[in-house]
Short mmCIF file of C-alpha atoms and ligand atoms in Angstrom, two decimals:
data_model
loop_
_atom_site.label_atom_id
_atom_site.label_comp_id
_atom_site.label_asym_id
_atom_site.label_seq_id
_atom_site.Cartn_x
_atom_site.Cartn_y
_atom_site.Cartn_z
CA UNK A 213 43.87 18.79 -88.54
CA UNK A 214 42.30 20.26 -85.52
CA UNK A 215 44.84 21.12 -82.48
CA UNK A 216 44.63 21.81 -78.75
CA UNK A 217 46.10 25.42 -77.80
CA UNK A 218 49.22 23.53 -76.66
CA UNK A 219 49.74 22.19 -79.83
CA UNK A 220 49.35 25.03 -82.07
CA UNK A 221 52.14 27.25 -79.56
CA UNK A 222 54.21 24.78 -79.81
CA UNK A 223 54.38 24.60 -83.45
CA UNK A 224 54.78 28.17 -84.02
CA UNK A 225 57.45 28.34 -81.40
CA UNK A 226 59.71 25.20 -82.69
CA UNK A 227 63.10 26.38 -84.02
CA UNK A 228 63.93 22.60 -85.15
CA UNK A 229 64.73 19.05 -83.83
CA UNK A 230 67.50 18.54 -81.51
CA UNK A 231 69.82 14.94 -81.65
CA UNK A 232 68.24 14.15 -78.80
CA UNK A 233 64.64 14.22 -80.32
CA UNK A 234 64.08 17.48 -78.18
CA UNK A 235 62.41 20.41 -79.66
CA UNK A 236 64.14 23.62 -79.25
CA UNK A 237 61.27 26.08 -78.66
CA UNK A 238 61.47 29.31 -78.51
CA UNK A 239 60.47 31.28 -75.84
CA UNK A 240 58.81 34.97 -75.95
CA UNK A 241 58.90 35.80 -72.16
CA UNK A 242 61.64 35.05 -69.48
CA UNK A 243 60.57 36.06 -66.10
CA UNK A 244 63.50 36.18 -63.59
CA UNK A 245 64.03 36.64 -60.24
CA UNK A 246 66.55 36.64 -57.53
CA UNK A 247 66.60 33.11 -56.55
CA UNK A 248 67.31 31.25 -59.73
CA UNK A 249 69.29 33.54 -61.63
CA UNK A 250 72.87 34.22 -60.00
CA UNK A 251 75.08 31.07 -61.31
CA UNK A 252 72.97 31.78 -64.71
CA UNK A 253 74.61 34.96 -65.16
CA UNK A 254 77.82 33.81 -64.11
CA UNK A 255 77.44 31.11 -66.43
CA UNK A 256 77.59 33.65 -69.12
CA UNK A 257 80.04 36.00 -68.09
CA UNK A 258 82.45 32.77 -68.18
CA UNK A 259 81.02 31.75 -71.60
CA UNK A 260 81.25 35.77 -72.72
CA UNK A 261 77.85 35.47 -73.67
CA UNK A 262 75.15 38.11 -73.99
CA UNK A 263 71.64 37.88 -73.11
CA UNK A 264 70.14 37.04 -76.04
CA UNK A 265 66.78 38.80 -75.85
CA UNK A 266 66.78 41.62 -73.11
CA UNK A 267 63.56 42.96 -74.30
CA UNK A 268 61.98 39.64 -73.27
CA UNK A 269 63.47 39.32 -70.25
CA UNK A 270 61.92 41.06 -67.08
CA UNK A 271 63.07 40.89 -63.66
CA UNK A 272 61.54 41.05 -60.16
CA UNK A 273 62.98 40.63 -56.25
CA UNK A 274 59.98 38.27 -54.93
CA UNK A 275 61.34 35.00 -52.53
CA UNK A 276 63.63 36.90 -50.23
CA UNK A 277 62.01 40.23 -49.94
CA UNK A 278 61.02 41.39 -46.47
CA UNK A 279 58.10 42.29 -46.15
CA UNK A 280 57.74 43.86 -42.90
CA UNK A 281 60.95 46.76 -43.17
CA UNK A 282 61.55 46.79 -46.96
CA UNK A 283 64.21 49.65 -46.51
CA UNK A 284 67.26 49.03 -48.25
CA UNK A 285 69.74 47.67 -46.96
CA UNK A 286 67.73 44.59 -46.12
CA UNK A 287 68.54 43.84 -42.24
CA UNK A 288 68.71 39.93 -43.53
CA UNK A 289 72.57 40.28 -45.49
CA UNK A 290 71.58 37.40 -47.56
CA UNK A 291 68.86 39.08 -49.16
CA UNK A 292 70.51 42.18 -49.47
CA UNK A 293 73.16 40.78 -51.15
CA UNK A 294 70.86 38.36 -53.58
CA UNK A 295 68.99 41.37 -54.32
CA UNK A 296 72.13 43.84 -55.05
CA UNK A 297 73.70 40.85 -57.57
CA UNK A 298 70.21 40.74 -59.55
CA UNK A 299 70.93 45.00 -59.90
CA UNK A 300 74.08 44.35 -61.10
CA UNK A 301 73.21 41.67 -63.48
CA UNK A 302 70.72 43.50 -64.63
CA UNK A 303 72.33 46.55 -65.16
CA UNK A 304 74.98 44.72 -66.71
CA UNK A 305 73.08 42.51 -69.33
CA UNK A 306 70.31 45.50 -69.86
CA UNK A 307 67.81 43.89 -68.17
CA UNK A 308 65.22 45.68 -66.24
CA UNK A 309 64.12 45.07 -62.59
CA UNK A 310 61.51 45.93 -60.15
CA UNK A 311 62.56 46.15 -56.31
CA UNK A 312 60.38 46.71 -53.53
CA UNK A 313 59.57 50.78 -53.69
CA UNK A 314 58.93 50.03 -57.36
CA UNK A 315 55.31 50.02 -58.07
CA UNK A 316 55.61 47.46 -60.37
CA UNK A 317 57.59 44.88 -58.15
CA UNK A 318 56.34 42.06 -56.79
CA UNK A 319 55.91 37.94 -56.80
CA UNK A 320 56.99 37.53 -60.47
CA UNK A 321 53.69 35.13 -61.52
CA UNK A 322 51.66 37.80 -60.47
CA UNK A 323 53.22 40.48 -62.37
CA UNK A 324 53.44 38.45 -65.28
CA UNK A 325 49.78 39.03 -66.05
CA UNK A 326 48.93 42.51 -64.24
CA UNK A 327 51.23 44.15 -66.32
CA UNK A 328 50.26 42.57 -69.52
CA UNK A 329 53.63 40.60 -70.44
CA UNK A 330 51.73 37.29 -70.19
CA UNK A 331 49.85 37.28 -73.16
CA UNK A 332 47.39 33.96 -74.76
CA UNK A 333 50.31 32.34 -77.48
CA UNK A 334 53.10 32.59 -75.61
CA UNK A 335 55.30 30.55 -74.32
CA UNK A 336 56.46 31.62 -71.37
CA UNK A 337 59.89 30.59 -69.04
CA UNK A 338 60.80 31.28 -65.74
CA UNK A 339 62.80 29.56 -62.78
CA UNK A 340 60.14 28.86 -60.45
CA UNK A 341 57.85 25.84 -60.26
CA UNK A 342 54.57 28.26 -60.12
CA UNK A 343 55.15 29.10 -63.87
CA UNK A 344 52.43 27.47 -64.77
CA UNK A 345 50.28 29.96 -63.38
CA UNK A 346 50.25 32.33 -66.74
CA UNK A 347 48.49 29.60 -68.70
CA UNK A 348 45.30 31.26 -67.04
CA UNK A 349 45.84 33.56 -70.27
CA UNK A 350 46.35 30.91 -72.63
CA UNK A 351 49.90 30.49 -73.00
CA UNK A 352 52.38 28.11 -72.27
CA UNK A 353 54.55 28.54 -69.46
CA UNK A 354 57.63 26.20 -67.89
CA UNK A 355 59.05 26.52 -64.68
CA UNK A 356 62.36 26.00 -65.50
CA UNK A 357 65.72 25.08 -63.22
CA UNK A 358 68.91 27.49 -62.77
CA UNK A 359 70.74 25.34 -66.08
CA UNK A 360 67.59 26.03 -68.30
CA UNK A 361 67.73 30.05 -67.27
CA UNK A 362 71.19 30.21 -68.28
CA UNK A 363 69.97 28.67 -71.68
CA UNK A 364 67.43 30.76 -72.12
CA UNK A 365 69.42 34.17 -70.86
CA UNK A 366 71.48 32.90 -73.44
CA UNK A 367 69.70 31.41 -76.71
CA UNK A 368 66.02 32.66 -75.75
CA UNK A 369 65.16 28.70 -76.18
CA UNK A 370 64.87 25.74 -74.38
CA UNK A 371 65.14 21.97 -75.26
CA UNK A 372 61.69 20.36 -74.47
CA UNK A 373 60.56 17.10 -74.74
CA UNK A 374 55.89 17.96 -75.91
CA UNK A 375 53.68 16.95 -73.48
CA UNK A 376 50.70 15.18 -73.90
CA UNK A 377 47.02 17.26 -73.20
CA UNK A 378 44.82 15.97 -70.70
CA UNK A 379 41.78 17.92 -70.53
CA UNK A 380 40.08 18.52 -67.45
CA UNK A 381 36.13 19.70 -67.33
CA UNK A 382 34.63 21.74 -64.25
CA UNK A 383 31.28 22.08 -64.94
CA UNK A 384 28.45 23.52 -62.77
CA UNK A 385 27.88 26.13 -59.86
CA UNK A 386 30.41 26.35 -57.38
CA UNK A 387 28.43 26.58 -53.81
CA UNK A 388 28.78 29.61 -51.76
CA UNK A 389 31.78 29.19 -50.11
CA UNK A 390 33.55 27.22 -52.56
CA UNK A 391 36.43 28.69 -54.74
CA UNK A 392 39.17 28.11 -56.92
CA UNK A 393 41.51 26.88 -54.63
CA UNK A 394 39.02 24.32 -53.75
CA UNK A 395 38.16 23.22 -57.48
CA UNK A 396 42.29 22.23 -58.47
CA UNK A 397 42.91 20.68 -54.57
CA UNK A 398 40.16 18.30 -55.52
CA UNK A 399 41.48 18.23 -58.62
CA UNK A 400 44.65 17.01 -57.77
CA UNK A 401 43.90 14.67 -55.14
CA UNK A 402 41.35 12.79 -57.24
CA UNK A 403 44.16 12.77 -60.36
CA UNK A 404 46.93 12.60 -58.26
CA UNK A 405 50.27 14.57 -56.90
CA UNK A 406 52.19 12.50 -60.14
CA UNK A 407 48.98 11.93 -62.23
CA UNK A 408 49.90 14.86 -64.72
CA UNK A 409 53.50 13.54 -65.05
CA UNK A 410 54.08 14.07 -68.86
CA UNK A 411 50.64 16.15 -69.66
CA UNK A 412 49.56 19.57 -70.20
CA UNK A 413 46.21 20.27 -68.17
CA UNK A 414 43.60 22.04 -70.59
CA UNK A 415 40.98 23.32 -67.89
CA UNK A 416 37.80 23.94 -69.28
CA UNK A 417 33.63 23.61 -68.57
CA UNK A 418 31.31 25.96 -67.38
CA UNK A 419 32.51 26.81 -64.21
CA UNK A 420 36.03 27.56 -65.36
CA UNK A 421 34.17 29.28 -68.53
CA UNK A 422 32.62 31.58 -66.05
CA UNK A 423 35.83 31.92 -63.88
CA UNK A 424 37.64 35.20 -63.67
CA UNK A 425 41.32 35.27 -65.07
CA UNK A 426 42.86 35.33 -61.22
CA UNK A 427 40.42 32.52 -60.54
CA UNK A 428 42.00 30.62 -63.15
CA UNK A 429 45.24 31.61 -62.14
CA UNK A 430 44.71 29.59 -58.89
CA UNK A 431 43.68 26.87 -61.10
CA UNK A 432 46.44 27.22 -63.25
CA UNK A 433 48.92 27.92 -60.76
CA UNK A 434 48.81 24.37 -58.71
CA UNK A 435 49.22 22.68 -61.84
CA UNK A 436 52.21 21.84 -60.93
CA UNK A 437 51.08 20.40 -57.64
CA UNK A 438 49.49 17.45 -59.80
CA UNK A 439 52.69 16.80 -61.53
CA UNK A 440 51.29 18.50 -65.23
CA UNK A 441 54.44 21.10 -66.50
CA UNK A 442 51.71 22.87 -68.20
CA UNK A 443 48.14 24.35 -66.72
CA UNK A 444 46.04 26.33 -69.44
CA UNK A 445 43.08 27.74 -70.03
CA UNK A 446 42.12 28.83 -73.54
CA UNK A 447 41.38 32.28 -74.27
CA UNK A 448 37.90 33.77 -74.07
CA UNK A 449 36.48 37.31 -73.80
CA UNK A 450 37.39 37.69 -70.31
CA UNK A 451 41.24 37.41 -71.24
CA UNK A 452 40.71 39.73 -73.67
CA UNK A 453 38.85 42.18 -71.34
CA UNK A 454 41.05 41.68 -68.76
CA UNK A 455 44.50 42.48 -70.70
CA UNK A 456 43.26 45.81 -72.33
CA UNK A 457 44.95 48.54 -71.50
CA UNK A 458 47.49 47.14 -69.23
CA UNK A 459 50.78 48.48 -69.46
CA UNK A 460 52.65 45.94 -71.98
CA UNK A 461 49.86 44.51 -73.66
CA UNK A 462 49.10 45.54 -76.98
CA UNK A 463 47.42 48.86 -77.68
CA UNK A 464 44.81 50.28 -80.64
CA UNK A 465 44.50 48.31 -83.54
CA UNK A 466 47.01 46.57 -82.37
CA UNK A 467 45.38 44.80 -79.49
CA UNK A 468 42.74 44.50 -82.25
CA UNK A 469 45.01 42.37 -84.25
CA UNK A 470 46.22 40.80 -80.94
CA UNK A 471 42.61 39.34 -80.22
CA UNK A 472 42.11 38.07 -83.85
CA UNK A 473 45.34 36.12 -83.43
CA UNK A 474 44.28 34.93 -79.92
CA UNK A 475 41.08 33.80 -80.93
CA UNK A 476 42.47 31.50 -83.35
CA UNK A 477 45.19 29.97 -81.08
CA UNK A 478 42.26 28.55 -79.05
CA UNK A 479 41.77 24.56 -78.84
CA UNK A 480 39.62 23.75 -81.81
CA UNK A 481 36.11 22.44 -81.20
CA UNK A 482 37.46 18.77 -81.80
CA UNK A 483 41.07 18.79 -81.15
CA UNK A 484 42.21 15.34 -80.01
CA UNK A 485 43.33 14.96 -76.49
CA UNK A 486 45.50 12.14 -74.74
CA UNK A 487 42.45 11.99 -72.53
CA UNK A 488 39.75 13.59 -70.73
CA UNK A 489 38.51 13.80 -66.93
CA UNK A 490 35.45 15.72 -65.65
CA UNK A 491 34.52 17.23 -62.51
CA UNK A 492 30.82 18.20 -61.05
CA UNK A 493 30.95 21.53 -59.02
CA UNK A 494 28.41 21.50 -57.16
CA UNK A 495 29.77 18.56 -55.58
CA UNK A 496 33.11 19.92 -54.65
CA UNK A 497 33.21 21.29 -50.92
CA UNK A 498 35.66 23.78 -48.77
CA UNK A 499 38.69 21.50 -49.02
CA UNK A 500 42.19 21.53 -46.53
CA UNK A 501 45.05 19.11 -46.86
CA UNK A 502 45.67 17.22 -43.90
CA UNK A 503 48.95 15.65 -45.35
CA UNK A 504 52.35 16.68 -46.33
CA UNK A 505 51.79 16.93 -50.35
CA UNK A 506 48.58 19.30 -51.60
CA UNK A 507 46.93 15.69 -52.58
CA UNK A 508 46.44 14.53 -49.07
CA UNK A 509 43.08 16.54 -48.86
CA UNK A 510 39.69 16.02 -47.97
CA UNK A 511 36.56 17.96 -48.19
CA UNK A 512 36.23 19.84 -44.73
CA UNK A 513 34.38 17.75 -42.17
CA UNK A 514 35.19 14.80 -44.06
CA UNK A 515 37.39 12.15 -42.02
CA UNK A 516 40.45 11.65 -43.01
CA UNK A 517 40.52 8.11 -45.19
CA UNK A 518 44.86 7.41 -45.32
CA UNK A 519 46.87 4.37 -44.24
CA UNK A 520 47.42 4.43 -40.40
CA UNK A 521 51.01 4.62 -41.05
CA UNK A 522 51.00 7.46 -43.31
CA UNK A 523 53.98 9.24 -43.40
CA UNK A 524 51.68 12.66 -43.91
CA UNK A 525 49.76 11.48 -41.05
CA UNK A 526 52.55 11.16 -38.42
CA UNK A 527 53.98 14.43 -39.18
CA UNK A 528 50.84 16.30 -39.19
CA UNK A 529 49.91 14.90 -35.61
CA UNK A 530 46.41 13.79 -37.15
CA UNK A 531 45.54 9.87 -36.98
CA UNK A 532 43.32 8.06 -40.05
CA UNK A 533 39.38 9.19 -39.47
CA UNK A 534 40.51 12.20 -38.08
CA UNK A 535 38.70 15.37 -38.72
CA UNK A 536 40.47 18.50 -40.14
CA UNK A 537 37.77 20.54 -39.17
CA UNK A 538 38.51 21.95 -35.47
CA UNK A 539 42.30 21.94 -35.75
CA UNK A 540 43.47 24.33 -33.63
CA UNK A 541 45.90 27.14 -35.72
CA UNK A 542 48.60 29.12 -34.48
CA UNK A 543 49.46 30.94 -37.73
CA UNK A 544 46.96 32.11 -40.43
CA UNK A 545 49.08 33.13 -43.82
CA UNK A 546 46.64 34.32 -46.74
CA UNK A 547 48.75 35.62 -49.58
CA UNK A 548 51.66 33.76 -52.86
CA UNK A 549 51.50 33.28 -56.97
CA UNK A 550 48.24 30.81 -55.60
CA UNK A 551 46.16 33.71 -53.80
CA UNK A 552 47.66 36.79 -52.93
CA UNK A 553 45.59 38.66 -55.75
CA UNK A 554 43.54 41.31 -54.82
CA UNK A 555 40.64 39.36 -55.25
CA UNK A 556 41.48 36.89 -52.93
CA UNK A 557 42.10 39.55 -50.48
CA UNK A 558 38.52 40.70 -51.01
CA UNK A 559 37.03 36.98 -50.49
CA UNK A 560 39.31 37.16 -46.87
CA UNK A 561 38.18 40.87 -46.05
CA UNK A 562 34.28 39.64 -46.34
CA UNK A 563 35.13 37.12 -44.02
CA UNK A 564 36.93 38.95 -41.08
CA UNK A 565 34.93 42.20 -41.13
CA UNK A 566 33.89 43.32 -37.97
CA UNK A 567 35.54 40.32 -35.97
CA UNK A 568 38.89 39.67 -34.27
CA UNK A 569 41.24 37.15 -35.20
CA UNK A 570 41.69 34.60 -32.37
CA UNK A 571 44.11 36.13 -29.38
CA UNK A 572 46.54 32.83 -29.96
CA UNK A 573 46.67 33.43 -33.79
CA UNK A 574 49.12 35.48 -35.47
CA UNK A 575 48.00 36.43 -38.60
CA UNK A 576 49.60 37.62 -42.22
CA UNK A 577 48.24 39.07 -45.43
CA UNK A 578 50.89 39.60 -47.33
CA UNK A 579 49.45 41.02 -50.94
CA UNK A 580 51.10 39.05 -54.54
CA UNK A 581 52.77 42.74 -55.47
CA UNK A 582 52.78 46.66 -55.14
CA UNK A 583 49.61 47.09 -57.40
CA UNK A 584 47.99 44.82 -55.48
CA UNK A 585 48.72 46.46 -52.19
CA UNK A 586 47.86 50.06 -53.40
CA UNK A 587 44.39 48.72 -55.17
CA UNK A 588 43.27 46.75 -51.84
CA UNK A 589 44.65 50.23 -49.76
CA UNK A 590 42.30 52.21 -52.07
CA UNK A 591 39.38 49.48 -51.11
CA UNK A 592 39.98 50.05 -47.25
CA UNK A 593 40.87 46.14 -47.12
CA UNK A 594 44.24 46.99 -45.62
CA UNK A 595 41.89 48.78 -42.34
CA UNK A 596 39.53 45.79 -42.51
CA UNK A 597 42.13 42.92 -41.51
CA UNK A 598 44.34 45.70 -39.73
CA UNK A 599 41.10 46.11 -37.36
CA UNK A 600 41.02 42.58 -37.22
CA UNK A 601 43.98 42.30 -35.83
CA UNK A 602 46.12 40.85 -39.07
CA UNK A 603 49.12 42.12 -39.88
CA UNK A 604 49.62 43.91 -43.20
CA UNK A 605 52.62 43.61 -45.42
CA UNK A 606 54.82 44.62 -48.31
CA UNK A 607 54.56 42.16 -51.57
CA UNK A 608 56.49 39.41 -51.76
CA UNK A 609 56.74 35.15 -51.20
CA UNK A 610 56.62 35.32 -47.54
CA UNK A 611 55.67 32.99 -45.75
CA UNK A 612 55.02 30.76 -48.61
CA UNK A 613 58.31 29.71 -48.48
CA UNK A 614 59.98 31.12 -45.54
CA UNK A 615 62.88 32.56 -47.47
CA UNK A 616 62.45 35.73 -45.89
CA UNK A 617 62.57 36.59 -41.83
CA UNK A 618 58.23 35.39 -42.39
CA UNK A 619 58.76 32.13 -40.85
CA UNK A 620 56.71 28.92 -38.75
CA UNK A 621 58.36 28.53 -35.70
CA UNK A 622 58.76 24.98 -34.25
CA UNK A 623 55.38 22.91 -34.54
CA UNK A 624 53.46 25.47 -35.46
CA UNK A 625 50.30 24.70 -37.20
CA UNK A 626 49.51 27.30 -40.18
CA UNK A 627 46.55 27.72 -42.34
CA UNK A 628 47.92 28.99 -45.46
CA UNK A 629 46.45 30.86 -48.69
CA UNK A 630 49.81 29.10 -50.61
CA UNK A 631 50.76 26.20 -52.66
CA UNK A 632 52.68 23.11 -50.98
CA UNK A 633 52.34 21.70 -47.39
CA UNK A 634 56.28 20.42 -47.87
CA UNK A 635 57.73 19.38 -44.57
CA UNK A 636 59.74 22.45 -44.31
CA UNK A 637 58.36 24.63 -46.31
CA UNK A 638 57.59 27.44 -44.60
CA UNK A 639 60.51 28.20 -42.86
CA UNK A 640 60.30 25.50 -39.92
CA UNK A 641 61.33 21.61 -40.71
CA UNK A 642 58.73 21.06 -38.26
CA UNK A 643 56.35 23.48 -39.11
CA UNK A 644 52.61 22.23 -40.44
CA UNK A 645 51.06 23.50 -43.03
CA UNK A 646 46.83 22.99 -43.96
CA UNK A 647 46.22 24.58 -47.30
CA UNK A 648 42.72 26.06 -48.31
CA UNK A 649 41.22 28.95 -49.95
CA UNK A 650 41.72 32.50 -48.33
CA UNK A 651 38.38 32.47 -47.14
CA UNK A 652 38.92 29.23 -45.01
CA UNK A 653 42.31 31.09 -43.66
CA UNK A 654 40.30 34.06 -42.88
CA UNK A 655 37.61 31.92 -41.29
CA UNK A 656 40.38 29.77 -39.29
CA UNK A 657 41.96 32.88 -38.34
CA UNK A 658 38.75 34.41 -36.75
CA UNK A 659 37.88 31.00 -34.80
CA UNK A 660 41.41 30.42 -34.00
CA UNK A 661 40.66 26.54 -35.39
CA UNK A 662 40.21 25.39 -38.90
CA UNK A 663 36.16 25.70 -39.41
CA UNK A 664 33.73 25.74 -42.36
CA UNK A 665 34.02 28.63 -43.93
CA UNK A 666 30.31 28.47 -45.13
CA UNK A 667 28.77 28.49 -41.68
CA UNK A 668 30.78 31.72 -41.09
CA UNK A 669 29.01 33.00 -43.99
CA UNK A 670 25.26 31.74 -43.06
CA UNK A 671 25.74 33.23 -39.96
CA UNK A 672 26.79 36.80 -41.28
CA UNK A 673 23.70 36.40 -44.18
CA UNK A 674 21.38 35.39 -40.52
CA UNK A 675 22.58 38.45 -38.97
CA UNK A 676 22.41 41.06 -41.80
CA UNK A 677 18.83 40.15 -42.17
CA UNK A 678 18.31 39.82 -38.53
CA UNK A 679 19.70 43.53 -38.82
CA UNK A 680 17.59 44.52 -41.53
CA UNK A 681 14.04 43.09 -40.84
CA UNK A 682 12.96 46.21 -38.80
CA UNK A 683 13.99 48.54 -41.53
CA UNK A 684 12.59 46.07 -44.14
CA UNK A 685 9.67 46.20 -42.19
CA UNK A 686 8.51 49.79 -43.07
S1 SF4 B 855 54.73 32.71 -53.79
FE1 SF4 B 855 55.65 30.73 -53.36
S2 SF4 B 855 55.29 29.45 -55.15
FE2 SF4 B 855 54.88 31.58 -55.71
S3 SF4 B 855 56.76 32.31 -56.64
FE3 SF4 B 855 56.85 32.81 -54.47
S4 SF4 B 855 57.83 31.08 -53.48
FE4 SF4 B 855 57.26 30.41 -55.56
#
């Protein structure tokens, strides 16, 4: 019988049938971090449990870390102490941990896959919502809450009702100017903040074919954000490239043996799925949300097509046929699990090179860990937005969430590199939040206003060859 990716993992991973009709599957990687964790390990020191599988569990200090002085102690004494009860719980239960000065620390769904833990076949655990994220290699992954890390600290499983597979086509060429981020919010807001409620989203088509694997981590990663548990893409060469010779991946004939195995835990040709959606890219634009859930988006320069009495509308200050486009910003945050790789630092860096970011604008790049700090230092990008008048940070959530001192203030109107536009959720309850690619922050930050992103670039392409006709010339 031919079988979907999500299928296949979860057959090899079943232990057995629960009562309740759940399967208990196992899991091979448990990511932990600060936030989730303590009242899990409490949970077993009462039970005088082990942890079941130290060797697949890894641990990171991510949401609280700050990421201006990262010199312990933290100044914040919440985070110091959150981040000195994951040292002792992981010293305890033989765990091991990165902290910031580590080079391997940093947001724990982009560690996952630079270091090679994430791996296509897995199935994959971790309490944060972003999980999903890691199915850009082709495994399985569940953001889980703090009672399912204490079961899997404990038993290495998890009780799991399947999920249905929805697959969802991209094909075409993405314009210039037009990224990942912009391919899953249209995604979501045609299928819908709930629409995945119950599936598994099997991205696939040409232009996720052609994707890189941190492309389709931005994908992957906002799964969530249209309600599926589960965001995968099946694994091709480029997961293959991209894994070799990272740090836990397999090495030799090993990885050898690795990719045969990988290759075969792909979706089959005709594997059945619950249903099927498909997307053109060439007609998918810049795209910001305007609302209060990453559905409530529309293509920049679109008008804004909502119920006058939208609750997204009222607290975003726009009104229904409102433009996006021209919003003036006060805080520009590129960086998070959704694009704080170092390629999305590159897309921003092309952007504000050689210009100043608006004198009103305060502006963040925070990078998605210490690898990708040093690898962007080694590029230059950290002079390029530091000339530009961002501020550059240490890895870590940020202002993503505002769980460290990187907060909105007030009203504040942000254009943000991140995931949700939650009242709230970055630090402010009345703080606003327009999501887009890191490009479009990079572009807002520079105008001081939310703008096309792709005009920015025609103009730059106008002036290089403006620059380079008399030269040309000869
Ligand atoms: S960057 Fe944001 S979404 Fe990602 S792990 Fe941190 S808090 Fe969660």
């Amino acid at each position: 019988m031919p079988e979907t990716l999500f299928e296949k993992i979860w057959r090899a991973h079943a232990v057995r049938t629960l009562a309740t009709g759940q399967t208990q599957l196992f899991i091979g990687l448990h990511l932990i971090h600060e936030v989730t964790t303590p009242q899990a390990f409490d949970a077993l020191r009462r039970e005088r449990l082990p942890v079941a599988f130290p060797r697949r569990t890894f641990a990171t200090i991510d949401h609280i870390v700050p990421t201006a002085r990262r010199e312990r102690p933290f100044l914040d004494v919440m985070a110091e102490d959150m981040t000195a009860a994951l040292e002792r719980n992981c010293r305890e239960f033989g765990i091991p941990l990165w902290t910031p000065g580590d080079d391997k620390q940093g947001i724990v769904h982009v560690i996952g896959p630079e270091l090679g833990l994430t791996q296509p076949g897995m199935t994959i655990a971790c309490g944060d919502s972003h999980t999903s994220t890691h199915g850009a290699l082709g495994a399985i992954a569940f953001g889980i809450g703090t009672s399912q890390v204490r079961d899997v600290l404990a038993t290495q499983s998890l009780a799991l009702d399947p999920l249905k597979v929805r697959r969802v086509d991209v094909n075409g060429r993405l314009g210039p100017g037009v990224y990942a981020k912009d391919v899953i919010l249209t995604v979501i807001r045609r299928l819908g903040v709930e629409g995945g409620v119950g599936f598994a989203y099997e991205y696939g088509g040409t232009t996720v074919d052609a994707m890189s694997i941190e492309e389709r981590m931005t994908i992957c990663n906002m799964s969530i954000e249209g309600g599926a548990r589960v965001g995968y893409v099946n694994p091709d060469d480029a997961t293959f490239a991209f894994l070799r010779g990272r740090p836990f991946a397999p090495a030799g004939d090993e990885f050898d043996r690795a990719v045969a195995w990988w290759r075969q835990i792909a979706s089959d040709r005709d594997a059945p799925y619950t249903d099927r959606v498909e997307f053109d890219a060439g007609a998918i634009e810049p795209t910001v949300t305007w609302g209060i859930n990453p559905g409530q988006s529309v293509a920049i320069g679109e008008p804004i097509d909502a119920p006058s009495d939208d609750e997204g509308l009222a607290f975003m200050g726009f009104t229904r046929g409102a433009r996006v486009q021209g919003t003036k910003i006060d805080v520009a945050f590129i960086g998070s699990c959704t694009n704080g790789r170092l390629s999305d630092l590159e897309a921003a860096a092309a952007i504000v090179r050689g210009q100043r970011v608006a004198p009103h604008v305060r502006a963040l790049v925070v990078p998605g860990s210490e690898s990708v700090s040093r690898a962007a230092e080694a590029r230059g990008l950290d002079r390029t937005f530091v000339d530009a008048g961002f501020e550059w940070r240490g890895a870590g959530c940020s202002m993503c969430l505002g769980m460290n001192p990187d907060k909105l203030e007030g009203r504040q109107i942000c254009a943000s590199s991140s995931n949700r536009n939650f009242k709230g959720r970055q630090g402010s309850p009345t703080g606003r939040t327009l999501l887009m690619s890191p490009a479009m922050v990079a572009a807002a930050a520079v105008a001081g206003e939310v703008v096309d992103v792709r005009t920015m670039l025609d103009n730059r392409r106008s002036a290089t060859a403006g620059h380079q006709s008399p030269r040309d010339s000869h």
